[in-house]
Short mmCIF file of C-alpha atoms in Angstrom, two decimals:
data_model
loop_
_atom_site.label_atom_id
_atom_site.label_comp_id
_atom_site.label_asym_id
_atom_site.label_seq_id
_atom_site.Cartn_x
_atom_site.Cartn_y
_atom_site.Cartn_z
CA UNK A 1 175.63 -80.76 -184.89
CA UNK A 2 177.79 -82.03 -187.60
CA UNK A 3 175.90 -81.62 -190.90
CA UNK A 4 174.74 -84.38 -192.88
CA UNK A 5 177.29 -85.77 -194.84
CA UNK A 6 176.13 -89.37 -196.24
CA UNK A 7 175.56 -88.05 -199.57
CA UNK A 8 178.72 -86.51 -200.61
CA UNK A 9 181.77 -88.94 -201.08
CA UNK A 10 185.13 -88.78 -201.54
CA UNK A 11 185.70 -86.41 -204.43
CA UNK A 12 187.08 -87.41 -207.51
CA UNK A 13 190.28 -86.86 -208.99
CA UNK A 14 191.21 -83.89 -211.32
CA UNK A 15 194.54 -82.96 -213.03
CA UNK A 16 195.30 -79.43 -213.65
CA UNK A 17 198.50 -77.97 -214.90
CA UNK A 18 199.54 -75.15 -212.49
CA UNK A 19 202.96 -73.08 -212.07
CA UNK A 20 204.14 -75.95 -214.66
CA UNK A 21 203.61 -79.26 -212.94
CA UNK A 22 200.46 -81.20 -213.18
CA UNK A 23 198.91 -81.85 -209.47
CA UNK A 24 196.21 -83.55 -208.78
CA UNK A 25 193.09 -82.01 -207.08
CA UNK A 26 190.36 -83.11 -205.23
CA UNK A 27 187.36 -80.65 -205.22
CA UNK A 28 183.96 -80.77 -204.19
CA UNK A 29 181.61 -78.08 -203.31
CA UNK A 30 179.81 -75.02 -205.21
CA UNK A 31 182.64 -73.25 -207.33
CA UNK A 32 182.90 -69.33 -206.39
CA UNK A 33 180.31 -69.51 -203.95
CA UNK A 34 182.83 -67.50 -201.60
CA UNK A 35 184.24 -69.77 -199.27
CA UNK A 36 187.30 -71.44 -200.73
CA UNK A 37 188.69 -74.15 -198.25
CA UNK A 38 192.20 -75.52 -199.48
CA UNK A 39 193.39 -78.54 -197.61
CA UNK A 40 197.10 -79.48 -197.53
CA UNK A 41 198.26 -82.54 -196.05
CA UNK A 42 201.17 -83.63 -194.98
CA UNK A 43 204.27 -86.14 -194.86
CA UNK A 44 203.99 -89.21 -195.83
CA UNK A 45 200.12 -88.62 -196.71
CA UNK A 46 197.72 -87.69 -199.49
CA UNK A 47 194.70 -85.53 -199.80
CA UNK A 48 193.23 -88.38 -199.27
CA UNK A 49 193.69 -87.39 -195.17
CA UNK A 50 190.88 -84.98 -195.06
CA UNK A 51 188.47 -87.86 -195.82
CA UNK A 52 186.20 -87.11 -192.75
CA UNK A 53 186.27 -83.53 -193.02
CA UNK A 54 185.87 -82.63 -196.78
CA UNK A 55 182.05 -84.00 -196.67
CA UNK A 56 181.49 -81.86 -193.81
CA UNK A 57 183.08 -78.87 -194.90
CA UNK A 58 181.18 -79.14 -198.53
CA UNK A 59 177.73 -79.98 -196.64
CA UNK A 60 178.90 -76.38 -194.57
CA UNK A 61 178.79 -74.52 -197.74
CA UNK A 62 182.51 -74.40 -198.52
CA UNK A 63 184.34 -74.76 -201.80
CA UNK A 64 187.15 -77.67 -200.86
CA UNK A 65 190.20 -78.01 -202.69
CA UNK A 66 192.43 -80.73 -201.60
CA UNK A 67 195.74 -81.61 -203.89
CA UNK A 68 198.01 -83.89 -203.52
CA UNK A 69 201.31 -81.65 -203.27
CA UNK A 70 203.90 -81.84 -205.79
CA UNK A 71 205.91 -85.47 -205.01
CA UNK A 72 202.00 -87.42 -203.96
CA UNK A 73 200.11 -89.58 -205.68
CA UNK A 74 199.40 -88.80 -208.79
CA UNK A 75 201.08 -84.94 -209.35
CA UNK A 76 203.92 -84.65 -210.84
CA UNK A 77 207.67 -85.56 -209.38
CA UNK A 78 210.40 -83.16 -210.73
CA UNK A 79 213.90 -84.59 -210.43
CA UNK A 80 215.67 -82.31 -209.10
CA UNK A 81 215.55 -81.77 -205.13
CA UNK A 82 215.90 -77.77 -204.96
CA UNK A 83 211.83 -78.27 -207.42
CA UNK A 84 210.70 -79.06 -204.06
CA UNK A 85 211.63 -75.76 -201.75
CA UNK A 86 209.21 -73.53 -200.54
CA UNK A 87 208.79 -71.24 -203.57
CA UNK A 88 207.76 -74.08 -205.71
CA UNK A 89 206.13 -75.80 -203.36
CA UNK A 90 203.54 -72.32 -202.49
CA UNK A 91 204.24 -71.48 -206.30
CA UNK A 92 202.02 -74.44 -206.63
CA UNK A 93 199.22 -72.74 -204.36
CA UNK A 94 199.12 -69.75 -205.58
CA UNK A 95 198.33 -70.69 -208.72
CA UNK A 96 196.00 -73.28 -207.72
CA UNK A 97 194.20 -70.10 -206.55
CA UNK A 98 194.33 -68.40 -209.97
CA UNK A 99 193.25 -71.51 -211.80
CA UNK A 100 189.76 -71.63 -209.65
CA UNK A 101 189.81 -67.45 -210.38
CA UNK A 102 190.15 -66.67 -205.97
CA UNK A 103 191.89 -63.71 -204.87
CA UNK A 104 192.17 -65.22 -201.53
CA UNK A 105 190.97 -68.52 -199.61
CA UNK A 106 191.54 -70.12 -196.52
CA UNK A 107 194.63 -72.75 -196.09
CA UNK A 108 194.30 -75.43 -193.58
CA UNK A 109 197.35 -77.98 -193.49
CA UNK A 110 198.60 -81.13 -191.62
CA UNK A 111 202.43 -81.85 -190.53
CA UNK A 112 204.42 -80.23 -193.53
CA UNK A 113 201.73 -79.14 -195.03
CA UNK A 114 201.16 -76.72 -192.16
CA UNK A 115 204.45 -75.67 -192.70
CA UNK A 116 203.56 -74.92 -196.07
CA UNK A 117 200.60 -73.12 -195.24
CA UNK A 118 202.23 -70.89 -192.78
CA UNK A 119 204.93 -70.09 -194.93
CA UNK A 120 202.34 -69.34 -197.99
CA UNK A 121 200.85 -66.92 -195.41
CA UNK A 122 204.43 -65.21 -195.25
CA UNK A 123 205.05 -65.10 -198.85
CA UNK A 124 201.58 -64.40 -200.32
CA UNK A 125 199.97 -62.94 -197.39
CA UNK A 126 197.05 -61.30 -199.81
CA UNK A 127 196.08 -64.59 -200.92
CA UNK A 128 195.13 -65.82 -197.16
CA UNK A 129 192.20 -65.05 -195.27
CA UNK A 130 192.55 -67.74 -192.34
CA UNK A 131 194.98 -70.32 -191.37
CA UNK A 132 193.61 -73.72 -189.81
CA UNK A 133 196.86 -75.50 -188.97
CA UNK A 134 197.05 -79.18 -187.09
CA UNK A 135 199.91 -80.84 -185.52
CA UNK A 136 202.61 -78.27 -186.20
CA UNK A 137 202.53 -74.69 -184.90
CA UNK A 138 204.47 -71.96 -186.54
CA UNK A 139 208.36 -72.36 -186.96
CA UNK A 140 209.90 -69.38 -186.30
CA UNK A 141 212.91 -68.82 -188.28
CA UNK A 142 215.90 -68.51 -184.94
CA UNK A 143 219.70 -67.68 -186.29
CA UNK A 144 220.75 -71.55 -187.67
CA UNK A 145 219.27 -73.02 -190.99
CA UNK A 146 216.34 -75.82 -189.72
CA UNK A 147 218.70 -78.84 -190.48
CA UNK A 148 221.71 -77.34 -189.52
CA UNK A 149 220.06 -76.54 -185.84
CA UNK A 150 218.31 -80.17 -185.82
CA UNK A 151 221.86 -81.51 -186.09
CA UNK A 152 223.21 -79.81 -183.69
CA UNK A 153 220.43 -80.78 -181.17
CA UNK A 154 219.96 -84.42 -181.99
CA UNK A 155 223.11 -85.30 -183.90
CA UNK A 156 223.19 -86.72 -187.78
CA UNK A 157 221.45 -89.88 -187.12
CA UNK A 158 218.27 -87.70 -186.48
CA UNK A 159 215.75 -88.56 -189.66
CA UNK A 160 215.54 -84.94 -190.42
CA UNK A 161 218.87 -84.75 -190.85
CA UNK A 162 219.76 -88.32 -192.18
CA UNK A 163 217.26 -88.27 -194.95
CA UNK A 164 219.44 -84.50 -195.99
CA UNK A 165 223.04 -86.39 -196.09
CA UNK A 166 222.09 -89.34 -197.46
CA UNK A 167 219.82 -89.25 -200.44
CA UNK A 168 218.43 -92.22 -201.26
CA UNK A 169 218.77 -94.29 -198.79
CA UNK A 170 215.25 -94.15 -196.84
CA UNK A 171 213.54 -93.85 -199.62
CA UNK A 172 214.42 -96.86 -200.85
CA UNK A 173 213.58 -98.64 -197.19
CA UNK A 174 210.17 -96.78 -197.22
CA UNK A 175 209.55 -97.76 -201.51
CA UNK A 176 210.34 -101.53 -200.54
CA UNK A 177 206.87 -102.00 -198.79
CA UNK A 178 204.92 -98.88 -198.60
CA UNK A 179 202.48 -100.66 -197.03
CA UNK A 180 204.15 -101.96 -194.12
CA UNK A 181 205.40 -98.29 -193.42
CA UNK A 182 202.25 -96.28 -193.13
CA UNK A 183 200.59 -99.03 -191.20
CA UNK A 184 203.14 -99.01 -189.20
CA UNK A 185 203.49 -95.12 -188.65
CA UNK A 186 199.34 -94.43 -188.53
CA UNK A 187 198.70 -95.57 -184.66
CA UNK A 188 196.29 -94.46 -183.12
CA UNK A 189 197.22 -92.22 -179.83
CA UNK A 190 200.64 -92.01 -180.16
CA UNK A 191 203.05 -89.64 -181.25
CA UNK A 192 204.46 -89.50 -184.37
CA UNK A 193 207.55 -90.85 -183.24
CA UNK A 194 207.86 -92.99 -180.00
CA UNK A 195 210.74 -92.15 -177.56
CA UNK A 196 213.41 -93.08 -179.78
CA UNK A 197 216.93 -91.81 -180.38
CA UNK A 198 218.34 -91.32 -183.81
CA UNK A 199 216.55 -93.09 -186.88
CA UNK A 200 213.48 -93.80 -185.93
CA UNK A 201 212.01 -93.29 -188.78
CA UNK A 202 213.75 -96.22 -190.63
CA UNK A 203 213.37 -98.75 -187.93
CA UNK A 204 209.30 -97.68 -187.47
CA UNK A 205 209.79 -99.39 -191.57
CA UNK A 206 211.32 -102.11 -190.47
CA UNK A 207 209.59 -102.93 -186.85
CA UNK A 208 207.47 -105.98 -186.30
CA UNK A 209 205.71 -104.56 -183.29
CA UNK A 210 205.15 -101.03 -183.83
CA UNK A 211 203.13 -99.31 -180.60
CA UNK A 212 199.29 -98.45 -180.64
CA UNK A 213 196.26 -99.60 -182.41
CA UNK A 214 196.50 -99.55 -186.00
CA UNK A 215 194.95 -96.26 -187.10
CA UNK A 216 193.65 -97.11 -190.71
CA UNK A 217 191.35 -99.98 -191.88
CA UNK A 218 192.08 -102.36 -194.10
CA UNK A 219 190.24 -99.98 -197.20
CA UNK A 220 192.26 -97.17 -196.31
CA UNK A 221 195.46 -98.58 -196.09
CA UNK A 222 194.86 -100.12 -199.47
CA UNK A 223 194.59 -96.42 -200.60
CA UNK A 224 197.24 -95.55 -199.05
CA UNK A 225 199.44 -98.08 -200.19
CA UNK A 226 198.28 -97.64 -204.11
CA UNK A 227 199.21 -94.14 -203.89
CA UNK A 228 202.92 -94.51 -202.55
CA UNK A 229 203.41 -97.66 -205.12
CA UNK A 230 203.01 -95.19 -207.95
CA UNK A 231 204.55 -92.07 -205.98
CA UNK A 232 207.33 -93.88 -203.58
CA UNK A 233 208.31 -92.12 -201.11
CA UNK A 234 211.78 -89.76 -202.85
CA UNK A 235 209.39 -86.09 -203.85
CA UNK A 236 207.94 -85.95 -200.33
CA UNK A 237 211.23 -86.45 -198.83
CA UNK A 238 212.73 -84.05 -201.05
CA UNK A 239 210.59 -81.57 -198.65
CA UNK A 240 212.70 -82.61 -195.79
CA UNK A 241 216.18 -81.93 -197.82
CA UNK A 242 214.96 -78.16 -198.41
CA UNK A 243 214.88 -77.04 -195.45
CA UNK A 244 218.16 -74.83 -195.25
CA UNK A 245 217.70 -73.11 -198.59
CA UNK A 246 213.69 -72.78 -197.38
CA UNK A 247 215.22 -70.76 -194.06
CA UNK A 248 217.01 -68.34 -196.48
CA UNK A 249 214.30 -68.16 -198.98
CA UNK A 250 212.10 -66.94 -195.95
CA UNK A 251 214.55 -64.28 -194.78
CA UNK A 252 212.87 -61.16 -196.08
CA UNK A 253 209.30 -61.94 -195.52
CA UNK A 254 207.59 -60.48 -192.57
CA UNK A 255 208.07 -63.31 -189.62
CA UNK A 256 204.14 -62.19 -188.15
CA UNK A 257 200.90 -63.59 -189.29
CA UNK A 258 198.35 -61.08 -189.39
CA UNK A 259 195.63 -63.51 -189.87
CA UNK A 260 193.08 -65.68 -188.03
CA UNK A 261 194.55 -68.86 -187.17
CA UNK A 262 193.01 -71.73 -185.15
CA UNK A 263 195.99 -74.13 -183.97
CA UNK A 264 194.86 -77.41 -183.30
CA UNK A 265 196.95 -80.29 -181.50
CA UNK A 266 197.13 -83.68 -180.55
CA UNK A 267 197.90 -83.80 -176.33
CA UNK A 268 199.84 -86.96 -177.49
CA UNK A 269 201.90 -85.51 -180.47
CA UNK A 270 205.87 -85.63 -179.83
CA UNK A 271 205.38 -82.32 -181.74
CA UNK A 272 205.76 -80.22 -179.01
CA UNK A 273 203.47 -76.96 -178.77
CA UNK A 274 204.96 -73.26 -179.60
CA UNK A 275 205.66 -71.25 -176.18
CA UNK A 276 205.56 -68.08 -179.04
CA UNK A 277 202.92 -68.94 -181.16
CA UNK A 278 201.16 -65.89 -179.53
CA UNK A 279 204.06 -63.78 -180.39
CA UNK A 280 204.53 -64.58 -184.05
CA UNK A 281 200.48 -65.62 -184.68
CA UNK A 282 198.96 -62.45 -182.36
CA UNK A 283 195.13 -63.55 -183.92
CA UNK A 284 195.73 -67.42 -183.16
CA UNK A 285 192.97 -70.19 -181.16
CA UNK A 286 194.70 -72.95 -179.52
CA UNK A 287 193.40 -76.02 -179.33
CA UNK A 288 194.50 -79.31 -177.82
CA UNK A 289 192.60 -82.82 -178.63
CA UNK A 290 192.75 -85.92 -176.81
CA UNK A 291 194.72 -87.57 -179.74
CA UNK A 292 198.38 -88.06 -181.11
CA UNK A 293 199.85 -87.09 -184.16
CA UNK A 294 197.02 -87.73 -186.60
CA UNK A 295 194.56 -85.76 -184.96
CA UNK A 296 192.08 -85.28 -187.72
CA UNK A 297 192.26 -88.74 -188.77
CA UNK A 298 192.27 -90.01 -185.02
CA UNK A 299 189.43 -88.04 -183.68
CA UNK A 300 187.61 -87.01 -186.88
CA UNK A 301 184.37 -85.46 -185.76
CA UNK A 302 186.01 -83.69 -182.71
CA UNK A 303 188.42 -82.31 -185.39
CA UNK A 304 185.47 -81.03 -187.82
CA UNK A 305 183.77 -79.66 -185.20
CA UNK A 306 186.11 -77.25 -184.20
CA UNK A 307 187.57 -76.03 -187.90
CA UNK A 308 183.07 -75.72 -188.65
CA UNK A 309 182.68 -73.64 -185.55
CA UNK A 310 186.43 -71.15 -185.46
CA UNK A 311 185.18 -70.69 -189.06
CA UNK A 312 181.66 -69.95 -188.70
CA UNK A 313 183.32 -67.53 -185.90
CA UNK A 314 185.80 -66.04 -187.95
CA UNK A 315 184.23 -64.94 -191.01
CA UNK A 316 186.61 -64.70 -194.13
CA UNK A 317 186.22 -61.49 -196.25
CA UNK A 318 183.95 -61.89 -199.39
CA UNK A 319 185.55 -62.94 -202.22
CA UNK A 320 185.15 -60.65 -205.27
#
């Protein structure tokens, strides 16, 4: 069973000053008690995803720390695009992991953020004792920069792609009602894009009739929509326009992860599941949920369930 979880809400907000931005950091639980649990959502999201499972998790005995990444919320939004590659952007970790006083913890991300978790793994492979990953497997490097290779296999108007050339431009579609966007991009059971060509992306902002059952209630969409007002939409993107200079900043580290890793996805997700996971993540757990893209949000306890019991089966090293 799922523990008891009615007495421990959503966390409250904390800023701390790491690797020289200020994030903001959601943490509940008992402080150096051995099992540090850092949650790292995704795009366009906040820590705020991990609602359902940080009660859990705490009530499990677990330490949670749950920022939102540099470009969220409330943490800070350099300027300058190349402030959000993946040496700032793990930077950021690591020294989220100094500022509790952990050697080591374990990372469990959403979307990007599981891209930034298994790329932390690759560049600070001492500081990770298990990956939990949902939605997005492992990328494995191949011999064209990410964008470059996205071009080439969906053309320019791909959003990947589109939102690298032209800087500016969805943000501003996304910033002009924030709102409208996520509820239009959270349904429930589908992928994260449906089966369209190109831009999809932009039109899901503009659509009228978006596909599936709205996935957030009224509340949470609120949240949502308060977070991106302050934020917009521009640092989080700025993920999407490092992803060249992220494929050569990744050149020299060692492609394998050595450690546990559950790998949990939606049997809905357009995300597509990794053929070599097995080959570059020999210690990984595969898991597929009845859900789409969202799958912790989307089927919540199912989700819990199985990070409580692949970590209660997978015992992290004691921290010192």
């Amino acid at each position: 069973m799922t523990p008891h979880t009615h007495d421990i809400p959503f966390p409250e907000a904390t800023m701390i000053t790491v690797n020289g931005v200020a994030l903001e950091v959601f943490e509940a639980g008992q402080e150096h008690a051995g099992n540090p649990l850092v949650l790292c959502h995704g795009w366009p999201d906040i820590a705020y995803t991990w609602r359902a499972q940080i009660p859990a998790l705490v009530a499990a005995g677990y330490h949670v720390i749950a920022p939102n990444q540099r470009g969220f919320g409330n943490s800070a939004r350099p300027d300058e695009i190349v402030e959000y590659d993946i040496e700032h952007l793990t930077g950021d970790l690591a020294a989220l992991l100094d500022h509790y006083g952990y050697d080591s913890a374990t990372f469990v991300g959403h979307d990007w953020g599981a891209f930034v978790v298994w790329s932390f793994t690759l560049l600070f492979p001492e500081r990770v004792d298990r990956v939990v990953a949902l939605s997005l497997p492992y990328l494995a490097r191949g011999e064209m920069p990410w964008l470059d290779a996205m071009e080439a296999a969906f053309g320019s108007d791909h959003y990947f792609v589109h939102f690298a050339q032209q800087p500016g431009v969805a943000d501003a579609i996304f910033d002009a009602d924030p709102a409208r966007f996520i509820n239009n991009l959270f349904r429930r059971d589908e992928p994260l894009l449906p089966p369209r060509p190109g831009m999809a992306m932009i039109e899901i902002a503009r659509d009228d009739a978006p596909l599936g059952e709205p996935l957030l209630s009224a509340q949470e969409l609120s949240v949502y929509e308060s977070a991106f007002t302050r934020s917009g939409f521009t640092g989080g993107i700025h993920w999407y326009r490092n992803l060249n200079r992220n494929w050569h900043l990744l050149a020299d580290a060692d492609p394998i992860i050595h450690q546990p890793a559950l790998m949990i996805s939606g049997t809905r997700d357009a995300v597509a599941p990794s053929e070599q996971l097995a080959t570059f993540v020999p210690q990984v757990t595969e898991l597929s949920l009845d859900s789409g893209h969202w799958v912790h949000q989307e089927r919540p306890r199912e989700t819990t369930r199985a990070i409580l019991d692949w970590l209660a089966r997978t015992p992290a090293p004691r921290q010192r």
